Short mmCIF file of C-alpha atoms in Angstrom, two decimals:
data_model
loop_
_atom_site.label_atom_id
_atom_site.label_comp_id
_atom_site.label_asym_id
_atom_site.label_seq_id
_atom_site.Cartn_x
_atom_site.Cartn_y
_atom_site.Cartn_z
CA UNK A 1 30.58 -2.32 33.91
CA UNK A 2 28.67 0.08 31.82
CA UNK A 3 27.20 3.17 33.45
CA UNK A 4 23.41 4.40 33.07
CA UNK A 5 24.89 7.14 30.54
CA UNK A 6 26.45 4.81 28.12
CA UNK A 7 23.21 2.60 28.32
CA UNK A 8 21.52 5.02 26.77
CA UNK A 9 24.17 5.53 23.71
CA UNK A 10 23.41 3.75 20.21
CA UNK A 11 27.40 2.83 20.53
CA UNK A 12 28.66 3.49 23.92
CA UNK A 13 32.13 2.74 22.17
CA UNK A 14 31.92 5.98 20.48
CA UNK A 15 30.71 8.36 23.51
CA UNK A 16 30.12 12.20 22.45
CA UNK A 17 29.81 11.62 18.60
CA UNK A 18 27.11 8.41 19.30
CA UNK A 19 23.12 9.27 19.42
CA UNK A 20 21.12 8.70 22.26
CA UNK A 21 18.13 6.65 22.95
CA UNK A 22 14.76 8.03 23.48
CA UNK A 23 13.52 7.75 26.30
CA UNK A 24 10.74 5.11 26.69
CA UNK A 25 9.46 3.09 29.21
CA UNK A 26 10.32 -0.96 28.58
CA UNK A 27 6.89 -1.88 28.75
CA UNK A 28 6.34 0.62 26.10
CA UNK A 29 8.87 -0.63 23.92
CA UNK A 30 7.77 -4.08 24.18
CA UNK A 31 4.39 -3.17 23.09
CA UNK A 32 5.57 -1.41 19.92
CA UNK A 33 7.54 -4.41 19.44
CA UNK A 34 4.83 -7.09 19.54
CA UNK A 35 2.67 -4.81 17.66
CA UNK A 36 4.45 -3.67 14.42
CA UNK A 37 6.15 -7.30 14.69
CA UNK A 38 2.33 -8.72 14.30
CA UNK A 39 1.39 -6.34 11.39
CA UNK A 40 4.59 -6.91 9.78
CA UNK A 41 4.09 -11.03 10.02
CA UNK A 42 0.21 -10.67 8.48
CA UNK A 43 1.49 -8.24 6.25
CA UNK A 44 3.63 -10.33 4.56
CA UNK A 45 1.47 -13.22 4.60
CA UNK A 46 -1.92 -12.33 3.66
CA UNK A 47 -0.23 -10.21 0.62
CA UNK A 48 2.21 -12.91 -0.32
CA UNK A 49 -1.54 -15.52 -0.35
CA UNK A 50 -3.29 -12.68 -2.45
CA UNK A 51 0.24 -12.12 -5.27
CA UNK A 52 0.28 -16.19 -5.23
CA UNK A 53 -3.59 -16.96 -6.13
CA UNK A 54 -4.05 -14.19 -8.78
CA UNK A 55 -0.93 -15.18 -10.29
CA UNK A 56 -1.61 -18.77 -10.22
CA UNK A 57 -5.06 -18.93 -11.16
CA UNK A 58 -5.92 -17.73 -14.78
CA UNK A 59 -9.41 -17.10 -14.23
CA UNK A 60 -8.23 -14.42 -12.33
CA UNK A 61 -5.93 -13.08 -14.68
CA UNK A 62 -8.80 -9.69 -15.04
CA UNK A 63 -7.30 -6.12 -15.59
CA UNK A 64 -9.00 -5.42 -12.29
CA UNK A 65 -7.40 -8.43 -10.22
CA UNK A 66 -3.78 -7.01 -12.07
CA UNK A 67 -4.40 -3.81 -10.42
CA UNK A 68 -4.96 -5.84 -7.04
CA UNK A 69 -2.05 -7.90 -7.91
CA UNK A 70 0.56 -4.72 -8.24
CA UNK A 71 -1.22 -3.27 -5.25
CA UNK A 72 -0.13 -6.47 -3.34
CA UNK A 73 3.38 -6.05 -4.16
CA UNK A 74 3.18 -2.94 -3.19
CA UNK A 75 1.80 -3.71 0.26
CA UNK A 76 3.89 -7.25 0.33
CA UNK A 77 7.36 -4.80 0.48
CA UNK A 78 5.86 -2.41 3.11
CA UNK A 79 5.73 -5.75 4.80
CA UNK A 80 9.25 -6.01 4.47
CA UNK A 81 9.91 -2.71 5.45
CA UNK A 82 8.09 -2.65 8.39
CA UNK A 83 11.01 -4.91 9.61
CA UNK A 84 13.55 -2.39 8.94
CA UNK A 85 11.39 0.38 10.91
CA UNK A 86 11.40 -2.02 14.27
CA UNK A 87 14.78 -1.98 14.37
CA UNK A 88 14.51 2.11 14.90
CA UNK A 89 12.19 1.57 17.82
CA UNK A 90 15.08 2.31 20.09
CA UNK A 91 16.25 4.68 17.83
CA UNK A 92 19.29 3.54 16.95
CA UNK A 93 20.08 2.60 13.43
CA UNK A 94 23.09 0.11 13.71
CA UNK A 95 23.49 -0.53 9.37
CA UNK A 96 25.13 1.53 7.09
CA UNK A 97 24.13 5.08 6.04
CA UNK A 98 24.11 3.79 2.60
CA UNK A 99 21.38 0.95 3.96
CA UNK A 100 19.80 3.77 5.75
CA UNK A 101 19.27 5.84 2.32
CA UNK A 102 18.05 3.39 0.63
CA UNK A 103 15.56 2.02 3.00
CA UNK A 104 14.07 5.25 2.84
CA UNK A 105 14.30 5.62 -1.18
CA UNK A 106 12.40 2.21 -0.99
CA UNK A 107 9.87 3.47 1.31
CA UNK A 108 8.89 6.27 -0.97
CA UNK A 109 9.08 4.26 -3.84
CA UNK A 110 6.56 1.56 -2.32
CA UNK A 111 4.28 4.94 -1.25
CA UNK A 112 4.65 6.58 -4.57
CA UNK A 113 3.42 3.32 -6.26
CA UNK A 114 0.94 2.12 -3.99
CA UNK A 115 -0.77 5.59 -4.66
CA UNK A 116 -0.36 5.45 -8.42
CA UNK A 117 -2.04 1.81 -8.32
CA UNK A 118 -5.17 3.40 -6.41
CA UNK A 119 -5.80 5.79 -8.83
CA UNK A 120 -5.88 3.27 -11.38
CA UNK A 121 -8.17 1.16 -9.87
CA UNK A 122 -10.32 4.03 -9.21
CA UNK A 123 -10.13 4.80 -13.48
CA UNK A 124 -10.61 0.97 -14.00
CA UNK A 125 -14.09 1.65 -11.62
CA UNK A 126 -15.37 4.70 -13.49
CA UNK A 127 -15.03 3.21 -16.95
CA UNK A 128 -16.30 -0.07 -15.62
CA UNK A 129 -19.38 1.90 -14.17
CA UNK A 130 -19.87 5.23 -16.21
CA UNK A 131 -18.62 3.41 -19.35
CA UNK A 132 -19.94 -0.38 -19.39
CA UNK A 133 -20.10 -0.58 -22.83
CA UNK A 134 -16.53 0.53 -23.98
CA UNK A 135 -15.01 -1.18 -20.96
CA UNK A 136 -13.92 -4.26 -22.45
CA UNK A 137 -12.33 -2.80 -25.37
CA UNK A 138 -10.90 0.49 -23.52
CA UNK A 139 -9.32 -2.01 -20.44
CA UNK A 140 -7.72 -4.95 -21.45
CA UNK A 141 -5.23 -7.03 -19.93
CA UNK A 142 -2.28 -6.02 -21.94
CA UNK A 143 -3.23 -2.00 -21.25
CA UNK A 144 -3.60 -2.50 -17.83
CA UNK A 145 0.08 -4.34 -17.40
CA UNK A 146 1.92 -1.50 -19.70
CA UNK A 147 0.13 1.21 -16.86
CA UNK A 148 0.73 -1.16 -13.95
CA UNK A 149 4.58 -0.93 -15.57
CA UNK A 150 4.97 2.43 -16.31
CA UNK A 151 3.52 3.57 -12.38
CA UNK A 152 6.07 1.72 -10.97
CA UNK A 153 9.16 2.89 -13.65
CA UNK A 154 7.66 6.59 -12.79
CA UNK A 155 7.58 5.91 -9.18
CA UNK A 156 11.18 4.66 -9.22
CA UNK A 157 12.64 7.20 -11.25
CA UNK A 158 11.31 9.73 -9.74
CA UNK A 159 12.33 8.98 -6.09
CA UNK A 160 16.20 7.98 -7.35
CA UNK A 161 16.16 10.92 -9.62
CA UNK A 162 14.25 13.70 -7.99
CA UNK A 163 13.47 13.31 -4.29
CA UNK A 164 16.41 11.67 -3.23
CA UNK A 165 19.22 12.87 -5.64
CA UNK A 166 21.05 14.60 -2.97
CA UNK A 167 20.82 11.38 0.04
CA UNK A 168 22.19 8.92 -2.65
CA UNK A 169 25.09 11.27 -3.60
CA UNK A 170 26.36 11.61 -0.39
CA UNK A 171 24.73 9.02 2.07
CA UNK A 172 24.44 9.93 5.97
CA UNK A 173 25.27 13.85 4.86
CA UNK A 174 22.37 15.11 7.25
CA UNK A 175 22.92 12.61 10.57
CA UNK A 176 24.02 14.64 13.16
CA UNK A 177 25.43 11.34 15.57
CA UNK A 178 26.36 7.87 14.82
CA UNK A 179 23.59 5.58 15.05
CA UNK A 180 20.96 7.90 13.27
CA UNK A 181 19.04 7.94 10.26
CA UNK A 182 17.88 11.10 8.50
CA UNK A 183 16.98 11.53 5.16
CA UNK A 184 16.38 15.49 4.01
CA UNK A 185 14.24 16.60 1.10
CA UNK A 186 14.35 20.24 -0.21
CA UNK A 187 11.62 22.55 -0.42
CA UNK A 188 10.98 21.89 -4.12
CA UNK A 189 11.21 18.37 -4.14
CA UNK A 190 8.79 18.32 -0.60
CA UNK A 191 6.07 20.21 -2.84
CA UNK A 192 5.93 18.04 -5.67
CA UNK A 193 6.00 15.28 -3.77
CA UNK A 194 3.53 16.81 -2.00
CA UNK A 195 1.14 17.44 -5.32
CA UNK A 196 2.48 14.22 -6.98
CA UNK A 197 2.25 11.54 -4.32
CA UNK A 198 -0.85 13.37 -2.21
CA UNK A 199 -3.05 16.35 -3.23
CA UNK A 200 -2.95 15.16 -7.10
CA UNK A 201 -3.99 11.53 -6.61
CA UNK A 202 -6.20 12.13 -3.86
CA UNK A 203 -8.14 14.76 -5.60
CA UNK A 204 -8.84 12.27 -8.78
CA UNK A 205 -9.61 9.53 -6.79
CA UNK A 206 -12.19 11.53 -4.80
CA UNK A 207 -13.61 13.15 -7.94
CA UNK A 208 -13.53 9.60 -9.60
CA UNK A 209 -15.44 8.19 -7.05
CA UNK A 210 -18.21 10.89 -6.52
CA UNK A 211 -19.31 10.07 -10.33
CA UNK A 212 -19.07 6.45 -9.43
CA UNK A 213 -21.09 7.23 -6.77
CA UNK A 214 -23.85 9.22 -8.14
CA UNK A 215 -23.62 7.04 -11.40
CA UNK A 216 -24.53 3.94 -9.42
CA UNK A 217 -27.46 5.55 -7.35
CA UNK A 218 -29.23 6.08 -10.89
CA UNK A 219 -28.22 2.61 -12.00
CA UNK A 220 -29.94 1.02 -8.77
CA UNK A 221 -33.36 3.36 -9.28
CA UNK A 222 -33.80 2.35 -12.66
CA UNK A 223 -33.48 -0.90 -12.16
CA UNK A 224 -35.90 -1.16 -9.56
CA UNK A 225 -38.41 0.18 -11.82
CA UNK A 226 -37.81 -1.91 -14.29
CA UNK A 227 -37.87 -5.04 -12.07
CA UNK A 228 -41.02 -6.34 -12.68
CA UNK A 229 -40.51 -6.32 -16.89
CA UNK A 230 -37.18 -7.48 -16.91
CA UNK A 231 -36.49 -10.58 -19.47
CA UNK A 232 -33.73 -12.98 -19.14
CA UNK A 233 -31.38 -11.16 -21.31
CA UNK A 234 -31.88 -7.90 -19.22
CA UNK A 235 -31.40 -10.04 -16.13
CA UNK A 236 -28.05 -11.43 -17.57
CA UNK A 237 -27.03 -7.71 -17.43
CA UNK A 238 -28.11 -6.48 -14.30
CA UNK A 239 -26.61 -9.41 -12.27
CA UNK A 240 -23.20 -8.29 -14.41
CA UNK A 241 -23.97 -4.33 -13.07
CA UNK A 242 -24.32 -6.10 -9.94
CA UNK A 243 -21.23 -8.19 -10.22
CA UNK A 244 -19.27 -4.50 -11.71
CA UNK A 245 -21.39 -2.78 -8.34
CA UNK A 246 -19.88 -4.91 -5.81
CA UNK A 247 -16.46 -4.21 -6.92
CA UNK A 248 -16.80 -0.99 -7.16
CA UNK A 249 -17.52 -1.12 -3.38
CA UNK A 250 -15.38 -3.43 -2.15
CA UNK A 251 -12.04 -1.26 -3.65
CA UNK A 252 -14.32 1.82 -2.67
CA UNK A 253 -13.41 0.46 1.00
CA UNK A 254 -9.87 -0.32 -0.28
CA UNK A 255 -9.58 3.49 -1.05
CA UNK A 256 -10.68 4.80 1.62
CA UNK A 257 -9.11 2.87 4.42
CA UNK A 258 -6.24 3.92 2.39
CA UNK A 259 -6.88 7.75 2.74
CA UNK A 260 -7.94 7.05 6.94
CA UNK A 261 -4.49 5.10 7.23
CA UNK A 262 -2.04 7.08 5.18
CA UNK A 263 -3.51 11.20 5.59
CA UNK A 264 -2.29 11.17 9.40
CA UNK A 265 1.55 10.07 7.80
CA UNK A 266 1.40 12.77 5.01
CA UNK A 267 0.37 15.30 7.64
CA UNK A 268 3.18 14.71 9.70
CA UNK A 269 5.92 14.08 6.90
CA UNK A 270 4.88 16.99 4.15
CA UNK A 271 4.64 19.87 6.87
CA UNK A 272 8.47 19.16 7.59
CA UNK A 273 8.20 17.18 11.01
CA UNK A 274 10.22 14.60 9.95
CA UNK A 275 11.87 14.20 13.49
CA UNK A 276 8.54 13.36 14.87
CA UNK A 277 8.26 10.27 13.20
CA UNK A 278 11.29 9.09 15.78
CA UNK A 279 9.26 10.18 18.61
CA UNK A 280 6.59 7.51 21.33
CA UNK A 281 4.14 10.14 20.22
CA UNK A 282 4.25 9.34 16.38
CA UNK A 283 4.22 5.42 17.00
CA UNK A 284 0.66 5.23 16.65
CA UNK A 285 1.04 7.19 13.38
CA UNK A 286 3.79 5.20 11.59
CA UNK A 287 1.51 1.79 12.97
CA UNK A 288 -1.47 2.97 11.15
CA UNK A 289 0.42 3.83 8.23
CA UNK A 290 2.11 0.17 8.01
CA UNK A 291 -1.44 -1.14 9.16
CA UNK A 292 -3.19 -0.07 5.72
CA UNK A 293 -1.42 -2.87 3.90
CA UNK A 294 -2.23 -5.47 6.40
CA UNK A 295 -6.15 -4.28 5.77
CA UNK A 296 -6.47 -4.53 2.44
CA UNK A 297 -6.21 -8.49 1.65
CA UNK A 298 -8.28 -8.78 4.58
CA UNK A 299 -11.00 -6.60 3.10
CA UNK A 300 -10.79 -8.61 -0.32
CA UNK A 301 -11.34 -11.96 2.24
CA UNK A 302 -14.16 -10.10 3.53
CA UNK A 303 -15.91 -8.91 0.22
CA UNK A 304 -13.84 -11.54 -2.32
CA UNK A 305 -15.34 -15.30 -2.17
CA UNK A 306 -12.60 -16.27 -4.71
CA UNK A 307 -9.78 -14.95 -2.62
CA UNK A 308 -11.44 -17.23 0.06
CA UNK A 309 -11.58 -20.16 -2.19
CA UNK A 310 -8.19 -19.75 -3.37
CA UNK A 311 -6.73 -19.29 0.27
CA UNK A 312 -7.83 -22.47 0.88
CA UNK A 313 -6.31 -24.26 -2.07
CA UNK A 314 -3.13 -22.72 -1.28
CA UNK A 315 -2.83 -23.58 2.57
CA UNK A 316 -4.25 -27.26 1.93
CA UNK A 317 -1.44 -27.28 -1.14
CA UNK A 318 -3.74 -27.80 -3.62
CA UNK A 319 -2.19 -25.62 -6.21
CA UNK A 320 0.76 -28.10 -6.65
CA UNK A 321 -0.88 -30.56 -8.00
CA UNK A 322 -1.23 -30.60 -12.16
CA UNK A 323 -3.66 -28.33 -13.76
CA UNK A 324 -4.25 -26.23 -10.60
CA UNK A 325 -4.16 -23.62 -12.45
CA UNK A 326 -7.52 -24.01 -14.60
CA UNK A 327 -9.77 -24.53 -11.44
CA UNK A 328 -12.24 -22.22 -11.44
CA UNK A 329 -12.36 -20.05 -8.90
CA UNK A 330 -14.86 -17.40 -9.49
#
């Protein structure tokens, strides 16, 4: 019969060279299960409906909605992940080291590039605002896939090549007992990851969005002084300001849910804490970081009619049938 003491062993099998559990309450553990088992589940869906109707539908096929698109993906495999982390509630990891290493490489990959998509979106915005007049000639479709490409190719070659060179040469190097897993970054690496992946992007985004910002609040004053002279070809382009207005709001939102969600996780994991991230105490932390992708399709639901409209097609199986493709959905 096994004893309290090996209970509490990843692999009781293995006694003194096996990790231990942490110590949580099963109530607790249950919660954390139903929890980041939920946000996983909508995660996956509601990112997997937004990837399927901008792919599908070509009138949606806008640089913008590309940006959305990659930023889907992005949140659609921290979806996937999340699945991966739930089996370390007990923490125990019971794959391989070499499953372990790359879950993480994946993880920082996914970060790296849902970052780099943000601050695209938040260029697409300031041209699109500050620059109306250039914007369809400076951001096209075929520039905005070739960026959307090379953030990801960056973001993958630098996390293989730079951050975790040393974990892929030598998988499970760093875990001190069987059962854990522990991925360790040097002090050069942590700092450009650190400027790369956090105080870089975050800074331009910010600064992006301030002249956004201010640029709008002059926009919306002049045009209510001009209201009452305004002929129909003026009032073609103020409902397009408008139309460019509301999405620079509704991916304003996008950003900065982003930057509530994901600051608490880059607090804990750039000032060398990694271990807390294993702790009860950090599970609210690593839930809100998993949260932010869950948010984001349901902000475009919120703010988006034609991700409405083309959530229904999908569920009612609409978008099988011939042509589905050419509806119009804006």
């Amino acid at each position: 019969m096994e004893t309290l003491e090996e209970s509490e062993l990843c692999f009781p099998q293995l006694h003194n060279s096996s990790c231990r559990k942490p110590t949580r309450s099963h109530s607790e553990t249950v919660l954390i299960y139903i929890v980041l088992s939920s946000i996983a589940l909508l995660t996956v869906t509601l990112n997997l409906l937004v990837i399927i109707s901008i792919s599908h539908f070509r009138q949606l096929h806008t640089p913008t909605n590309l940006l959305l698109l990659s930023l889907a993906v992005s949140d659609f495999f921290v979806g996937i992940l999340m699945f991966f982390q739930i089996m370390l509630i007990d923490g125990c990891w019971f794959l391989s080291d070499l499953m372990c290493t790359l879950y993480n490489v994946l993880d920082y990959i996914i970060t790296s590039s849902a970052v780099g998509n943000l601050v695209l979106i938040s260029v697409d915005r300031y041209v699109a605002i500050c620059n109306p007049l250039h914007y369809p000639t400076k951001v096209t479709v075929t520039r905005v896939t070739i960026c959307v490409c090379l953030c990801w190719v960056c973001s993958v070659l630098y996390n293989t090549l730079v951050t975790m060179k040393d974990n892929l040469k030598q998988p499970g190097r760093y875990n001190s007992c069987s059962g854990e897993c522990v991925v360790v970054i040097d002090y050069i690496a942590r700092l450009a990851d650190l400027i790369l992946t956090f105080i870089g992007p975050v800074t331009v985004i910010v600064v992006l969005y301030m002249r956004v910002f201010v640029v709008a609040v002059s926009q919306a004053r002049a045009m209510r002084s001009h209201v009452t002279t305004v002929t129909n070809q003026q009032s073609v382009r103020v409902t397009a300001k408008k139309s460019e207005m509301k999405a620079a709001r509704t991916l304003g939102v996008v950003v900065v849910v982003f930057l509530i969600c994901l600051c608490p996780y880059f607090c804990v994991t750039l000032t060398g804490q990694d271990t807390l991230l294993n702790a009860s105490s950090a599970a609210f932390v690593i839930c809100l970081f998993y949260f932010n992708s869950c948010l984001n399709p349901v902000i475009y639901a919120f703010f988006y009619p034609w991700f409405r409209k083309s959530v229904k097609l999908i569920v009612t199986f609409q978008i099988l049938k011939p042509g589905s493709c050419e509806n119009k959905i804006l």
